[in-house]
Amino acid sequence: MVIDFHTHTFPDAMAARTIAGLEKAGGIQAHTDGTRSGLQESMRRAGIDWSVVLPVVTKPHQFHTINTVAAEITGKDGILSFGGIHPDTEDYKGELKTIQSLGLKGIKLHPDYQKTFIDDRKYLRIIDYAAELSLVTVIHAGIDIGLPSPVHCPPDRAARMLASLDAEHAAIVLAHTGGYDQWDEAEEYLVGKPVYLDISYSLHRIPQEQFIRIVRDHGADRMLFATDSPWGGQKETLERFQGLPLNQEEKDRILYQNAQKLLRMEEEG
Ligand SMILES: [Zn+2]
């Protein structure tokens, strides 16, 4: 069993345009065409059973469109979609309840696209209430290669966010091993804190010795396998992960056991 905790898809009508724009902004090449069937094809090739799709609400008015699509695609054919919410929304409680009632297991926040620092009270109240509703919160962390400075969720601010909440009782995931291209800061500020780290778009950049040290110091029970597909190749990332000098128990936790627990997959069978 393998669960990829961090992927992206776009509606068919806009996938080609969106992928082209993001490729240009980041100077990178996508590994799928950005559609849901493109992701499913990639999953078959890689041997991945479930992909968590993380939509980003970049403007508050996109809430309904994005979460309606999320509800349509979630739970079938290997796709589990989270919902999206914007920090500038007035009715954050109502929107989070909507996400919960649509059967979505969590939310994605992207502080750079949403131009808000992660320790801003607008985010704190969202993460807090999401936790109350048993929703998982996944947050983009570190540098976004397609966007200019400032970094809205660097490890020190992420640590401040965690300290401002009842993080022990929330299910918070920081993407990109705690902060893309800010590995030293992630290690300094986040290792050992009550937070999950997804390993998406990290393994090709972070020194292997440092990655293993982060896993061991933070704990394999708080790490999640993830690729950031289409930006990371699922097959390539999985092969790279399998080649790491971790033991099978650690790998199993990271590849699916922690995710199953977070997504409450066991109890639903
Ligand atoms: Zn991503």
Coordinates of C-alpha atoms and ligand atoms in Angstrom, one line a residue:
M1 CA 0.0 0.0 0.0
V2 CA 1.3 3.5 -0.9
I3 CA -0.5 6.8 -0.3
D4 CA 0.8 10.0 -1.9
F5 CA -0.3 12.7 0.5
H6 CA 0.3 15.7 -1.8
T7 CA -0.8 15.9 -5.5
H8 CA -2.5 18.3 -7.8
T9 CA -5.0 18.0 -10.6
F10 CA -7.0 20.6 -12.5
P11 CA -10.3 20.4 -14.4
D12 CA -9.8 19.1 -17.9
A13 CA -10.9 22.4 -19.5
M14 CA -8.1 24.4 -17.8
A15 CA -5.4 21.8 -17.1
A16 CA -3.2 22.5 -20.2
R17 CA -3.3 26.3 -19.7
T18 CA -2.6 26.0 -16.0
I19 CA 0.2 23.6 -16.3
A20 CA 1.9 25.7 -19.0
G21 CA 1.7 28.8 -16.9
L22 CA 3.1 27.1 -13.8
E23 CA 5.9 25.4 -15.8
K24 CA 6.9 28.8 -17.1
A25 CA 6.7 30.5 -13.7
G26 CA 8.8 27.8 -11.9
G27 CA 11.1 26.9 -14.7
I28 CA 10.1 23.2 -14.3
Q29 CA 8.4 20.5 -16.3
A30 CA 5.3 18.7 -15.2
H31 CA 5.3 14.9 -15.0
T32 CA 1.6 14.6 -15.9
D33 CA -0.8 16.6 -18.1
G34 CA -2.4 17.9 -14.9
T35 CA -5.7 16.1 -15.4
R36 CA -7.3 13.6 -13.0
S37 CA -6.8 10.8 -15.6
G38 CA -3.2 11.9 -16.0
L39 CA -2.7 11.5 -12.3
Q40 CA -4.4 8.1 -12.3
E41 CA -2.2 6.9 -15.2
S42 CA 0.8 8.0 -13.2
M43 CA -0.4 6.1 -10.1
R44 CA -0.8 2.9 -12.1
R45 CA 2.8 3.3 -13.4
A46 CA 4.2 4.0 -10.0
G47 CA 2.1 1.5 -8.0
I48 CA 0.4 4.1 -5.8
D49 CA -3.0 3.2 -4.4
W50 CA -4.3 6.6 -3.2
S51 CA -3.4 10.2 -4.1
V52 CA -4.5 13.1 -1.9
V53 CA -5.4 16.0 -4.2
L54 CA -4.8 19.5 -2.7
P55 CA -6.7 22.3 -4.4
V56 CA -5.7 25.9 -3.6
V57 CA -8.3 28.7 -3.3
T58 CA -6.4 31.7 -4.6
K59 CA -9.4 34.1 -4.4
P60 CA -12.2 33.8 -1.8
H61 CA -14.9 33.7 -4.4
Q62 CA -13.5 30.4 -5.8
F63 CA -14.6 28.6 -2.7
H64 CA -17.8 27.0 -4.1
T65 CA -16.5 26.0 -7.5
I66 CA -13.3 24.4 -6.1
N67 CA -15.0 22.5 -3.3
T68 CA -17.8 21.3 -5.5
V69 CA -15.2 19.7 -7.8
A70 CA -13.4 18.3 -4.8
A71 CA -16.5 16.6 -3.5
E72 CA -17.2 15.2 -7.0
I73 CA -13.8 13.5 -7.4
T74 CA -13.1 12.4 -3.8
G75 CA -13.4 8.8 -2.6
K76 CA -13.2 7.0 -6.0
D77 CA -10.6 5.6 -8.3
G78 CA -7.8 6.2 -5.9
I79 CA -8.5 9.9 -5.4
L80 CA -9.0 11.6 -2.1
S81 CA -9.5 15.3 -2.5
F82 CA -9.1 17.9 0.3
G83 CA -11.0 21.2 0.2
G84 CA -9.7 24.7 -0.1
I85 CA -10.4 27.9 1.8
H86 CA -9.1 31.4 1.6
P87 CA -7.9 33.3 4.7
D88 CA -9.8 36.5 3.7
T89 CA -13.1 34.7 3.8
E90 CA -15.6 36.3 6.3
D91 CA -17.4 33.1 7.0
Y92 CA -14.6 30.7 7.8
K93 CA -16.6 28.7 10.2
G94 CA -19.5 28.2 7.7
E95 CA -17.0 27.3 4.9
L96 CA -15.2 24.8 7.0
K97 CA -18.5 23.2 8.0
T98 CA -19.4 23.0 4.3
I99 CA -16.1 21.2 3.6
Q100 CA -16.7 18.8 6.4
S101 CA -20.3 18.1 5.2
L102 CA -19.1 17.4 1.7
G103 CA -17.1 14.5 3.1
L104 CA -13.7 16.0 2.5
K105 CA -11.1 15.0 5.1
G106 CA -9.0 18.2 5.2
I107 CA -8.0 21.5 3.7
K108 CA -5.1 22.9 1.9
L109 CA -3.6 26.3 2.7
H110 CA -1.0 28.0 0.4
P111 CA 0.3 31.1 2.2
D112 CA 2.2 32.4 -0.8
Y113 CA -0.7 32.2 -3.2
Q114 CA -3.0 33.5 -0.5
K115 CA -0.5 36.3 0.4
T116 CA -0.9 35.8 4.1
F117 CA 1.7 34.8 6.7
I118 CA 1.1 31.5 8.3
D119 CA 1.1 32.9 11.8
D120 CA -1.5 35.5 10.9
R121 CA -4.6 35.3 13.0
K122 CA -6.7 34.7 9.9
Y123 CA -4.9 31.4 9.4
L124 CA -4.8 30.5 13.1
R125 CA -8.5 30.7 13.5
I126 CA -9.0 28.5 10.4
I127 CA -6.5 25.9 11.5
D128 CA -8.0 25.9 15.0
Y129 CA -11.6 25.5 13.8
A130 CA -10.6 22.9 11.2
A131 CA -9.1 20.9 14.1
E132 CA -12.3 21.2 16.0
L133 CA -14.1 19.6 13.0
S134 CA -11.4 16.9 12.8
L135 CA -10.2 18.2 9.4
V136 CA -6.5 17.8 8.5
T137 CA -4.7 21.0 7.5
V138 CA -2.0 20.8 4.9
I139 CA 0.1 23.9 4.4
H140 CA 2.6 24.7 1.7
A141 CA 5.9 25.4 3.5
G142 CA 9.1 27.1 2.4
I143 CA 10.1 28.7 -0.8
D144 CA 7.6 28.4 -3.7
I145 CA 9.8 28.2 -6.9
G146 CA 7.1 29.9 -9.0
L147 CA 6.5 32.9 -6.7
P148 CA 8.7 35.9 -5.6
S149 CA 9.6 36.7 -1.9
P150 CA 8.6 37.0 0.8
V151 CA 8.2 33.4 1.9
H152 CA 4.9 33.3 3.8
C153 CA 5.5 30.0 5.6
P154 CA 9.2 29.8 6.6
P155 CA 10.0 27.3 9.4
D156 CA 10.3 30.0 12.1
R157 CA 6.8 31.3 11.4
A158 CA 5.5 27.8 11.1
A159 CA 6.9 27.1 14.6
R160 CA 5.2 30.2 15.9
M161 CA 1.9 29.1 14.3
L162 CA 2.2 25.7 16.1
A163 CA 3.0 27.4 19.4
S164 CA -0.1 29.6 19.0
L165 CA -2.5 26.6 18.7
D166 CA -3.4 23.4 20.5
A167 CA -1.2 21.7 17.9
E168 CA -1.1 18.4 19.8
H169 CA -4.8 18.0 19.2
A170 CA -4.8 19.3 15.6
A171 CA -3.7 17.3 12.5
I172 CA -1.4 19.8 10.8
V173 CA 0.9 18.9 7.9
L174 CA 3.7 21.1 6.7
A175 CA 4.6 20.3 3.1
H176 CA 8.0 19.9 1.5
T177 CA 9.7 18.4 4.7
G178 CA 8.8 21.6 6.6
G179 CA 10.1 24.2 4.2
Y180 CA 11.3 23.8 0.6
D181 CA 14.9 24.8 0.3
Q182 CA 15.0 25.9 3.9
W183 CA 16.1 22.5 5.2
D184 CA 18.4 23.8 7.9
E185 CA 15.7 26.1 9.3
A186 CA 13.2 23.3 9.1
E187 CA 15.5 21.1 11.1
E188 CA 16.2 23.9 13.6
Y189 CA 12.6 25.1 14.2
L190 CA 10.3 22.1 13.4
V191 CA 11.9 18.8 14.2
G192 CA 10.2 17.3 17.3
K193 CA 7.2 19.7 17.1
P194 CA 3.7 18.4 17.1
V195 CA 3.3 18.5 13.3
Y196 CA 3.4 16.1 10.3
L197 CA 6.0 16.7 7.6
D198 CA 5.1 15.6 4.0
I199 CA 8.2 14.8 2.0
S200 CA 6.9 16.1 -1.3
Y201 CA 9.4 17.7 -3.8
S202 CA 12.2 17.3 -1.3
L203 CA 14.2 14.2 -1.9
H204 CA 16.0 15.4 -5.1
R205 CA 17.1 18.6 -3.3
I206 CA 17.8 17.8 0.4
P207 CA 21.1 16.1 1.3
Q208 CA 20.3 12.4 2.0
E209 CA 22.1 12.4 5.3
Q210 CA 20.1 15.4 6.5
F211 CA 16.8 13.9 5.4
I212 CA 17.5 10.7 7.3
R213 CA 18.5 12.7 10.3
I214 CA 15.2 14.6 10.1
V215 CA 13.2 11.4 9.9
R216 CA 15.0 9.9 12.9
D217 CA 14.9 13.0 15.0
H218 CA 11.4 14.0 14.2
G219 CA 10.0 10.5 14.1
A220 CA 8.9 8.3 11.2
D221 CA 5.4 8.3 12.7
R222 CA 5.1 12.0 11.8
M223 CA 6.3 11.9 8.2
L224 CA 4.2 11.3 5.1
F225 CA 5.2 10.1 1.7
A226 CA 4.2 12.7 -0.9
T227 CA 5.4 13.8 -4.4
D228 CA 3.7 17.1 -5.3
S229 CA 2.7 15.4 -8.6
P230 CA 2.7 16.7 -11.3
W231 CA 5.8 18.6 -10.1
G232 CA 7.5 15.5 -8.7
G233 CA 7.2 12.3 -10.7
Q234 CA 5.4 9.7 -8.6
K235 CA 7.4 6.7 -9.9
E236 CA 10.7 8.6 -9.6
T237 CA 10.0 9.8 -6.1
L238 CA 8.8 6.4 -4.9
E239 CA 11.9 4.7 -6.3
R240 CA 14.1 7.3 -4.7
F241 CA 12.3 6.8 -1.4
Q242 CA 12.6 3.0 -1.5
G243 CA 16.3 3.4 -2.0
L244 CA 16.8 5.3 1.2
P245 CA 18.6 3.7 4.1
L246 CA 15.5 3.5 6.3
N247 CA 14.2 0.2 7.8
Q248 CA 11.0 -1.4 6.6
E249 CA 9.0 -0.3 9.6
E250 CA 10.0 3.3 9.1
K251 CA 9.2 3.1 5.4
D252 CA 5.7 1.5 6.0
R253 CA 4.8 4.2 8.4
I254 CA 5.8 6.9 6.0
L255 CA 4.4 5.3 2.9
Y256 CA 0.9 4.6 4.2
Q257 CA 0.3 3.9 7.9
N258 CA 0.5 7.5 9.1
A259 CA -1.7 8.6 6.2
Q260 CA -4.3 5.9 6.9
K261 CA -4.5 7.1 10.5
L262 CA -4.8 10.8 9.6
L263 CA -7.4 10.1 6.9
R264 CA -9.2 7.6 9.2
M265 CA -9.2 5.0 6.4
E266 CA -9.1 2.0 8.7
E267 CA -12.4 2.7 10.6
E268 CA -14.2 3.1 7.3
G269 CA -12.7 -0.1 5.8
Ligands
ZN1 ZN 2.0 21.3 -4.0

